[in-house]
GROMACS .gro file of C-alpha atoms in nm:
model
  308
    1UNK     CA    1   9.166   8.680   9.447
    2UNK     CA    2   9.295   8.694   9.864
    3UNK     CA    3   9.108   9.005   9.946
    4UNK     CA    4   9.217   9.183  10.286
    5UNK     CA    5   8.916   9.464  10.332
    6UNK     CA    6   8.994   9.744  10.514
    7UNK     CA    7   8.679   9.961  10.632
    8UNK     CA    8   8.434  10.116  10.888
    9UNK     CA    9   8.189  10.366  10.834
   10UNK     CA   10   7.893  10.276  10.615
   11UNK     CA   11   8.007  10.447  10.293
   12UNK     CA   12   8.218  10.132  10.298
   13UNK     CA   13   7.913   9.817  10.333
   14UNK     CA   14   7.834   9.825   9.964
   15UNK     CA   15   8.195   9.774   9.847
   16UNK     CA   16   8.265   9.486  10.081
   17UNK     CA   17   7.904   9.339   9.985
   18UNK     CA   18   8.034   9.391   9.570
   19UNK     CA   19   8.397   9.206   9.659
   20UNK     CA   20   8.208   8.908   9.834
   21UNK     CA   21   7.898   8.894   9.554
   22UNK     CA   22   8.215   8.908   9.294
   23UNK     CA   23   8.308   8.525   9.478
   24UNK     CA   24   8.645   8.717   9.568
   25UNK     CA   25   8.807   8.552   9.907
   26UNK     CA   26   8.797   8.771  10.155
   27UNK     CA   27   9.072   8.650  10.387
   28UNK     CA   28   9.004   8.931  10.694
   29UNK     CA   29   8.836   9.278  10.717
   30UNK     CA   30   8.972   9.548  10.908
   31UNK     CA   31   8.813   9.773  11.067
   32UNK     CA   32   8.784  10.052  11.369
   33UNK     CA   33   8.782   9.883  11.705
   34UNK     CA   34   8.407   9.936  11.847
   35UNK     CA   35   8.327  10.269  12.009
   36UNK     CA   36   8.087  10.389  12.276
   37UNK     CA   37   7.768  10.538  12.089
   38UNK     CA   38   7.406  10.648  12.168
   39UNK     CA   39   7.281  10.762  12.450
   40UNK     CA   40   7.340  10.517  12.674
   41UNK     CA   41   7.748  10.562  12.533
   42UNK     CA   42   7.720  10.140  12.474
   43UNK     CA   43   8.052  10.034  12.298
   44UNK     CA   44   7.921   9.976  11.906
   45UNK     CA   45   8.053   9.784  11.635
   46UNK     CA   46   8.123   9.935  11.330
   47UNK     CA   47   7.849   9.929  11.037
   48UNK     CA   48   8.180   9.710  10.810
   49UNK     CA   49   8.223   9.518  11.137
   50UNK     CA   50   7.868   9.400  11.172
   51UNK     CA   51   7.840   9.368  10.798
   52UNK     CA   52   8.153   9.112  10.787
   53UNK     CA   53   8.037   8.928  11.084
   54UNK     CA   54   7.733   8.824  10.942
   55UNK     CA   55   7.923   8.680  10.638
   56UNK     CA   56   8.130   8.480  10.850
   57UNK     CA   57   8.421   8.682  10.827
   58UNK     CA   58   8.737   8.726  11.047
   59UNK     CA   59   8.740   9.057  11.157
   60UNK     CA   60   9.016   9.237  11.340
   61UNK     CA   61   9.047   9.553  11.488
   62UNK     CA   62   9.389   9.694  11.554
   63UNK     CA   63   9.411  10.006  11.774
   64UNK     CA   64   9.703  10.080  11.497
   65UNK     CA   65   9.986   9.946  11.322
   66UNK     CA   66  10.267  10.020  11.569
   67UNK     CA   67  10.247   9.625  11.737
   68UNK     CA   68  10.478   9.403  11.540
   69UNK     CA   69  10.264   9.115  11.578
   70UNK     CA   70   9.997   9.327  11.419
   71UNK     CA   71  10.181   9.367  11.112
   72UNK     CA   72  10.283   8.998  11.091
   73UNK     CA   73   9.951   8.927  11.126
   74UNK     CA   74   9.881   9.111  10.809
   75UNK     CA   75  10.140   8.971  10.595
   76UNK     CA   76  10.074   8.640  10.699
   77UNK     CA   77   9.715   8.642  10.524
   78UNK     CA   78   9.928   8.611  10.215
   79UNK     CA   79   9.709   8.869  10.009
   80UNK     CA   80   9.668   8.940   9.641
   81UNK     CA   81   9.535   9.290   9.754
   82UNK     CA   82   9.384   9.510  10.015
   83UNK     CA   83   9.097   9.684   9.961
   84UNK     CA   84   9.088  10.033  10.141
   85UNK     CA   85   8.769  10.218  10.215
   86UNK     CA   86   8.761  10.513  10.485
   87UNK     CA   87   8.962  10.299  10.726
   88UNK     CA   88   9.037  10.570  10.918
   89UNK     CA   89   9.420  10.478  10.994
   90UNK     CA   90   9.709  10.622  10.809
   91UNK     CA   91   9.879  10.247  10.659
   92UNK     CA   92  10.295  10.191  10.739
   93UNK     CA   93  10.476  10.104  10.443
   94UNK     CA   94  10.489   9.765  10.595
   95UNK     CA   95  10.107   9.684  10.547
   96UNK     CA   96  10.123   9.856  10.179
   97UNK     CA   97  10.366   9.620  10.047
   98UNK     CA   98  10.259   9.357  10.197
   99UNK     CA   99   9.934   9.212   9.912
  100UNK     CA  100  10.151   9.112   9.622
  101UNK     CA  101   9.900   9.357   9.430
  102UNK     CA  102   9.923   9.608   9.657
  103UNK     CA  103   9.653   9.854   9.849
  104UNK     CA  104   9.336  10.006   9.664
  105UNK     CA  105   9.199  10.283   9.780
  106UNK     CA  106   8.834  10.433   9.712
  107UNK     CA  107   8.837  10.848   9.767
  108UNK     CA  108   8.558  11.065   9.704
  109UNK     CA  109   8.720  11.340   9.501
  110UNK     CA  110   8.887  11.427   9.203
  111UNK     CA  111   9.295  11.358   9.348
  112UNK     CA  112   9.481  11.565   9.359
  113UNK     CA  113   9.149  11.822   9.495
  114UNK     CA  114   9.011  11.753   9.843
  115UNK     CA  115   9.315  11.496   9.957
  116UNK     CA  116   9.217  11.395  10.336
  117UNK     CA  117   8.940  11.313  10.587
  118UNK     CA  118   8.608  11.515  10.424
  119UNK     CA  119   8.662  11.532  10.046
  120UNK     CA  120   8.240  11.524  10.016
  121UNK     CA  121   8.195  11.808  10.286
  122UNK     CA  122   8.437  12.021  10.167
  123UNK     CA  123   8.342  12.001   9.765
  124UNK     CA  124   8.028  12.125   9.842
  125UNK     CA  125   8.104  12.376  10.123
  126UNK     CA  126   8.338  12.520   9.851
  127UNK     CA  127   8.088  12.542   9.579
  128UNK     CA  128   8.193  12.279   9.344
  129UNK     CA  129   8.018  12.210   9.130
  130UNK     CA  130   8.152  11.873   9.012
  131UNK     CA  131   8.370  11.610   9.228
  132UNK     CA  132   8.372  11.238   9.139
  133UNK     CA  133   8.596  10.899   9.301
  134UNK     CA  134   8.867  10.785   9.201
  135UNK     CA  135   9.053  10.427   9.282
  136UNK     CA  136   9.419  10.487   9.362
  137UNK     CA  137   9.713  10.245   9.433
  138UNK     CA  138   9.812  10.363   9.751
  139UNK     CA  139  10.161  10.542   9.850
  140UNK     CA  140  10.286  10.642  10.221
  141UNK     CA  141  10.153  10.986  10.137
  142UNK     CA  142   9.763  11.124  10.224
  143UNK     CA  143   9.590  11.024   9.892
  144UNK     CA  144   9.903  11.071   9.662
  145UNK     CA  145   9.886  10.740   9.499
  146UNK     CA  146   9.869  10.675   9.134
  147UNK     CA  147   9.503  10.635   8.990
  148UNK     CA  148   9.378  10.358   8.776
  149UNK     CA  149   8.991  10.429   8.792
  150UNK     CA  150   8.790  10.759   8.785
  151UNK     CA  151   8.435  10.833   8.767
  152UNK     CA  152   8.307  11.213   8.772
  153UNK     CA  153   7.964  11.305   8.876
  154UNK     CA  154   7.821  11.661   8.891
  155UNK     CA  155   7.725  11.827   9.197
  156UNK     CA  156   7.359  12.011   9.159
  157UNK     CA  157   7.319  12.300   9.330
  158UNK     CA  158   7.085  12.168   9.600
  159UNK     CA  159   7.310  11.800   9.669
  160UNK     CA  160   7.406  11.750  10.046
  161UNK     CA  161   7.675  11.599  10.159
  162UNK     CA  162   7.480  11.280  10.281
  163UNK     CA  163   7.319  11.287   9.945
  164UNK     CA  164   7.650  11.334   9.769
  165UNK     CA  165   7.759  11.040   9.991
  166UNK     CA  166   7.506  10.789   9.921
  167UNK     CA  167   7.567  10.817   9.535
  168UNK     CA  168   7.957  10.783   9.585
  169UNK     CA  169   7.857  10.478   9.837
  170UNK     CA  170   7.656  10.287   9.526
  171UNK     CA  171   7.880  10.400   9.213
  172UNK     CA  172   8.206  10.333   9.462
  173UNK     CA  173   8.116   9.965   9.470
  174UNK     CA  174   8.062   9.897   9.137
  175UNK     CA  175   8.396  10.092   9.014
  176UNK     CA  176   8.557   9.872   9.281
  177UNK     CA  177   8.454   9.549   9.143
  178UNK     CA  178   8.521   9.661   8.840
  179UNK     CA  179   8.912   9.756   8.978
  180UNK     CA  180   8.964   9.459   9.109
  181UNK     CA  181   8.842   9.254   8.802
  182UNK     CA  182   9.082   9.450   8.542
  183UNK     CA  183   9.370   9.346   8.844
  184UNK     CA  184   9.308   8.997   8.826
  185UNK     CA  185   9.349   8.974   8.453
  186UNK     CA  186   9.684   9.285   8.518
  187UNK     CA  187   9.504   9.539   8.321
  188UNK     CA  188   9.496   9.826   8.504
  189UNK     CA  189   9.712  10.123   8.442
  190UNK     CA  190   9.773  10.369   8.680
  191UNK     CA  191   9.815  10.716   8.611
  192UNK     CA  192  10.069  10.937   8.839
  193UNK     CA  193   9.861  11.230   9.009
  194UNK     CA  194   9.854  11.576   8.865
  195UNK     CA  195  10.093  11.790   9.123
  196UNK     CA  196   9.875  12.091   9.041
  197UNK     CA  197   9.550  12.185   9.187
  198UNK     CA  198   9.622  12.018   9.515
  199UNK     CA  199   9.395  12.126   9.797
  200UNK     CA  200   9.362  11.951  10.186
  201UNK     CA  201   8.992  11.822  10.286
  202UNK     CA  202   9.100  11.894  10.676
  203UNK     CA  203   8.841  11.725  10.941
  204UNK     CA  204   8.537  11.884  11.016
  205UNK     CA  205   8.546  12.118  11.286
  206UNK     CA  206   8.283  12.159  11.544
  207UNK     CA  207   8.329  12.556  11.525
  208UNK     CA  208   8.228  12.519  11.156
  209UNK     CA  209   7.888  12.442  11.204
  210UNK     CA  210   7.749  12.777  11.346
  211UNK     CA  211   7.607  12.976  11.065
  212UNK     CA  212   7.776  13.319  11.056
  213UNK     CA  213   7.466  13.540  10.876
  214UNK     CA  214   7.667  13.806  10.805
  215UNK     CA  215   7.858  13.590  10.488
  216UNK     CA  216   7.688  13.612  10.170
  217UNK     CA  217   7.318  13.383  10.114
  218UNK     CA  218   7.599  13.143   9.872
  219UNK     CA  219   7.841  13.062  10.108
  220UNK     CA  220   7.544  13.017  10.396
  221UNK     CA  221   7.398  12.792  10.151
  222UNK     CA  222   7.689  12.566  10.083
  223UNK     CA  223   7.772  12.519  10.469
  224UNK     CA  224   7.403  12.411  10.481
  225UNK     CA  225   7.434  12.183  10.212
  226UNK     CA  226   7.818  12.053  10.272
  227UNK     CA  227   7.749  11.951  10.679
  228UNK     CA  228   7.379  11.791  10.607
  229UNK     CA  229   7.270  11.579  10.760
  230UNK     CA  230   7.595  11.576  10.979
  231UNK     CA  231   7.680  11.749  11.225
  232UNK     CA  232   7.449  12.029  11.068
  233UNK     CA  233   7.479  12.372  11.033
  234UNK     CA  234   7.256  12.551  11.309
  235UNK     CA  235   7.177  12.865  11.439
  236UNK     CA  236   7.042  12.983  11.772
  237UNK     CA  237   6.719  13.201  11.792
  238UNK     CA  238   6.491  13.320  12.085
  239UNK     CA  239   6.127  13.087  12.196
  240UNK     CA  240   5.947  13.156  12.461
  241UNK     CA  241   6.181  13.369  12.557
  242UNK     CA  242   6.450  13.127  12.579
  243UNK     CA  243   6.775  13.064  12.306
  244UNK     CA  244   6.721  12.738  12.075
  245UNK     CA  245   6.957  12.530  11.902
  246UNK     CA  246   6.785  12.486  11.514
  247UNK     CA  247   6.990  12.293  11.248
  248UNK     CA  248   6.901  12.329  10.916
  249UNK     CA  249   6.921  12.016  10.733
  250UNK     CA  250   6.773  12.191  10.389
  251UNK     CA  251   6.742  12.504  10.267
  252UNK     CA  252   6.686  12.695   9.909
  253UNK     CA  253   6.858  13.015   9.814
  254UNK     CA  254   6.584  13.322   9.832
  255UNK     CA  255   6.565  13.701   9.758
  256UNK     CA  256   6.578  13.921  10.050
  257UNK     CA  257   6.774  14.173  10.244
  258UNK     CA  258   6.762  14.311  10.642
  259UNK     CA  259   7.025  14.310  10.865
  260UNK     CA  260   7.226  14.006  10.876
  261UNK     CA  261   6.999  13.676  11.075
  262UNK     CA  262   6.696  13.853  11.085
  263UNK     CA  263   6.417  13.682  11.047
  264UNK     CA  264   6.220  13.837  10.736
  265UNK     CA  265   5.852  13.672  10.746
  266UNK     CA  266   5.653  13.409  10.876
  267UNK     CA  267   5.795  13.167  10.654
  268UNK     CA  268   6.175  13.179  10.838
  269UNK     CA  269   6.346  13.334  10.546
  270UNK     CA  270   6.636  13.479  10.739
  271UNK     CA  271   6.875  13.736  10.584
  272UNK     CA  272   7.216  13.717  10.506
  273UNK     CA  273   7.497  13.946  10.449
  274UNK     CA  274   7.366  13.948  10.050
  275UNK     CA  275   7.045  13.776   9.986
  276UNK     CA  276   6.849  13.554  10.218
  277UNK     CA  277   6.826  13.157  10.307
  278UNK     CA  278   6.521  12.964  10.339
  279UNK     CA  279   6.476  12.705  10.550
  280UNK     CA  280   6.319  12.375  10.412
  281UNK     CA  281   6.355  12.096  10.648
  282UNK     CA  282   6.489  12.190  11.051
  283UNK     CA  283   6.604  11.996  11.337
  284UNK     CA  284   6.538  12.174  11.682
  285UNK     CA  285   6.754  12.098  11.988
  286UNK     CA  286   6.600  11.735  12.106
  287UNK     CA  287   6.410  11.675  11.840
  288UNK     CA  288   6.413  11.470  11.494
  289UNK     CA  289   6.405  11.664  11.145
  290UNK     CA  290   6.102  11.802  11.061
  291UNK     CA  291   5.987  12.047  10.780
  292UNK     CA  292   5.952  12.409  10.873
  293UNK     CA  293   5.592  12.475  10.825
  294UNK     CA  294   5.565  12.160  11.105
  295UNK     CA  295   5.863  12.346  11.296
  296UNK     CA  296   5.663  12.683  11.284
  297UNK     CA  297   5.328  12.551  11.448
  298UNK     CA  298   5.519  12.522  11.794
  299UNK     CA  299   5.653  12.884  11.792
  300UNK     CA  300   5.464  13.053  11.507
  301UNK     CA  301   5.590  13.355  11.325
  302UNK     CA  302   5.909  13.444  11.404
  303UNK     CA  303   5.920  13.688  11.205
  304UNK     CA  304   6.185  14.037  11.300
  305UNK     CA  305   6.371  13.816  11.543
  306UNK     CA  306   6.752  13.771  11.492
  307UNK     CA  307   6.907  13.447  11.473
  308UNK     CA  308   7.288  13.397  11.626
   0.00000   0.00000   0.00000
């Protein structure tokens, strides 16, 4: 089939790989315009950008969909379908009837839970304990579409997000191929979405990653787990006399009480409002991850200080 791709982050490199190693035509990807990046804030191509480029691809980059032109461009690839994966632009009705098949799109949640921009982050930060993707035809709504494909997977207890992610990234391929195999021979039915149980996966907020101690060790936990390994949930505690920024990019639920953020022994189990965190692998201010008995030679025992 014409494939239009639509894509940028690299949740999105393994279905574009799967729709080219499938001997689909991929007429044009789409994808965010580069952005400045690093530290020396260098404008940087997309992870679906560079991916496309080295297969030869046309790739175009659209601010938005607001230029005429831009949408005559797009209808004038003459597509069977578009393939939508984290795009990261909200699609005019124009562009999603254009592909005589119309626009798939992979989401990482169980529609109608977790519609929006962080469906991983904000299954885990909630406690779920199972999410899954699902392949939707989409509508001019945010993830309302009707589904034709769905594959569940269980969250454990300890899964991060970026864990969580890189599991959707490989199974999300596969069901994708898959999708676009049953549309070629028109055999896939698609199911209207359930209007109950409909929750919002809003954008990350910076304010969300300071760890507030004084919640219970569960909900601590889940933060932990639902913003690893990004941004990362952090904490500030006195060295040398001096406050330092510490993500924690792992950590295990422990016994333990004190007063919320105090640090309990010379391990860094810290309190919580009910029950205590451990820290397993740490990221100080600066520095790259690291596991906490490596963290702890620097300072040593922290232990009765409060972190903030």
């Amino acid at each position: 089939m014409r494939v239009i791709f639509m894509g940028t982050p690299e949740i999105a490199v393994p279905t574009l790989s799967e729709i080219i190693g499938r001997g689909h035509d991929v007429v044009a990807v789409y994808t965010q315009p580069p952005r400045p990046a690093g530290r020396g804030k260098k404008d940087r191509k997309s992870p679906v950008h560079e991916l496309a480029e080295g297969f030869g691809l046309e790739v175009r980059t659209p601010l938005n969909f607001k230029d005429p032109a831009d949408v005559e461009a797009f209808q004038a690839l003459d597509a069977d379908v578009a393939v939508v994966v984290a795009y990261g632009l909200l699609l005019p009705q124009a562009i999603l009837d254009a592909p005589e098949k119309g626009c798939l799109n992979l989401h990482g949640s169980l529609l109608p839970r977790w519609r929006g921009a962080a469906p991983i982050q904000r299954a885990i930060m909630a406690g779920d304990t199972q999410t899954g993707i699902m392949i939707m035809k989409m509508d001019k709504g945010l993830d309302t579409g009707d589904v034709g494909l769905i594959d569940e997977i269980p969250i454990s207890p300890n899964m991060t997000a970026g864990e969580l992610h890189d599991e959707m990234m490989v199974r999300g391929a596969d069901m994708m191929g898959r999708a676009l195999s049953a549309l070629e021979r028109d055999s896939m039915d698609f199911t209207p979405q359930s209007t109950e149980g409909v929750t919002y996966a809003k954008k990350i907020e910076k304010a969300e990653a300071r760890i507030d101690w004084t919640q219970p060790a569960a909900v601590v936990h889940n933060q932990i787990r639902g913003l690893s390994p990004f941004p990362g949930a952090w904490f500030e505690i006195e060295i040398n006399d001096k406050p330092v920024r510490i993500k924690i990019i792992k950590a295990s639920l422990v016994d333990g009480s004190g007063a919320p953020g105090t640090v309990l022994d010379d391990d860094l189990r810290i309190a919580c409002g009910e029950g205590a965190i451990l820290p397993l692998t740490v990221q100080r201010e600066g520095k790259g991850a690291m596991d906490v008995e490596t963290f702890l030679r620097g300072p040593g025992s922290l232990k009765g200080k409060v972190a903030q």
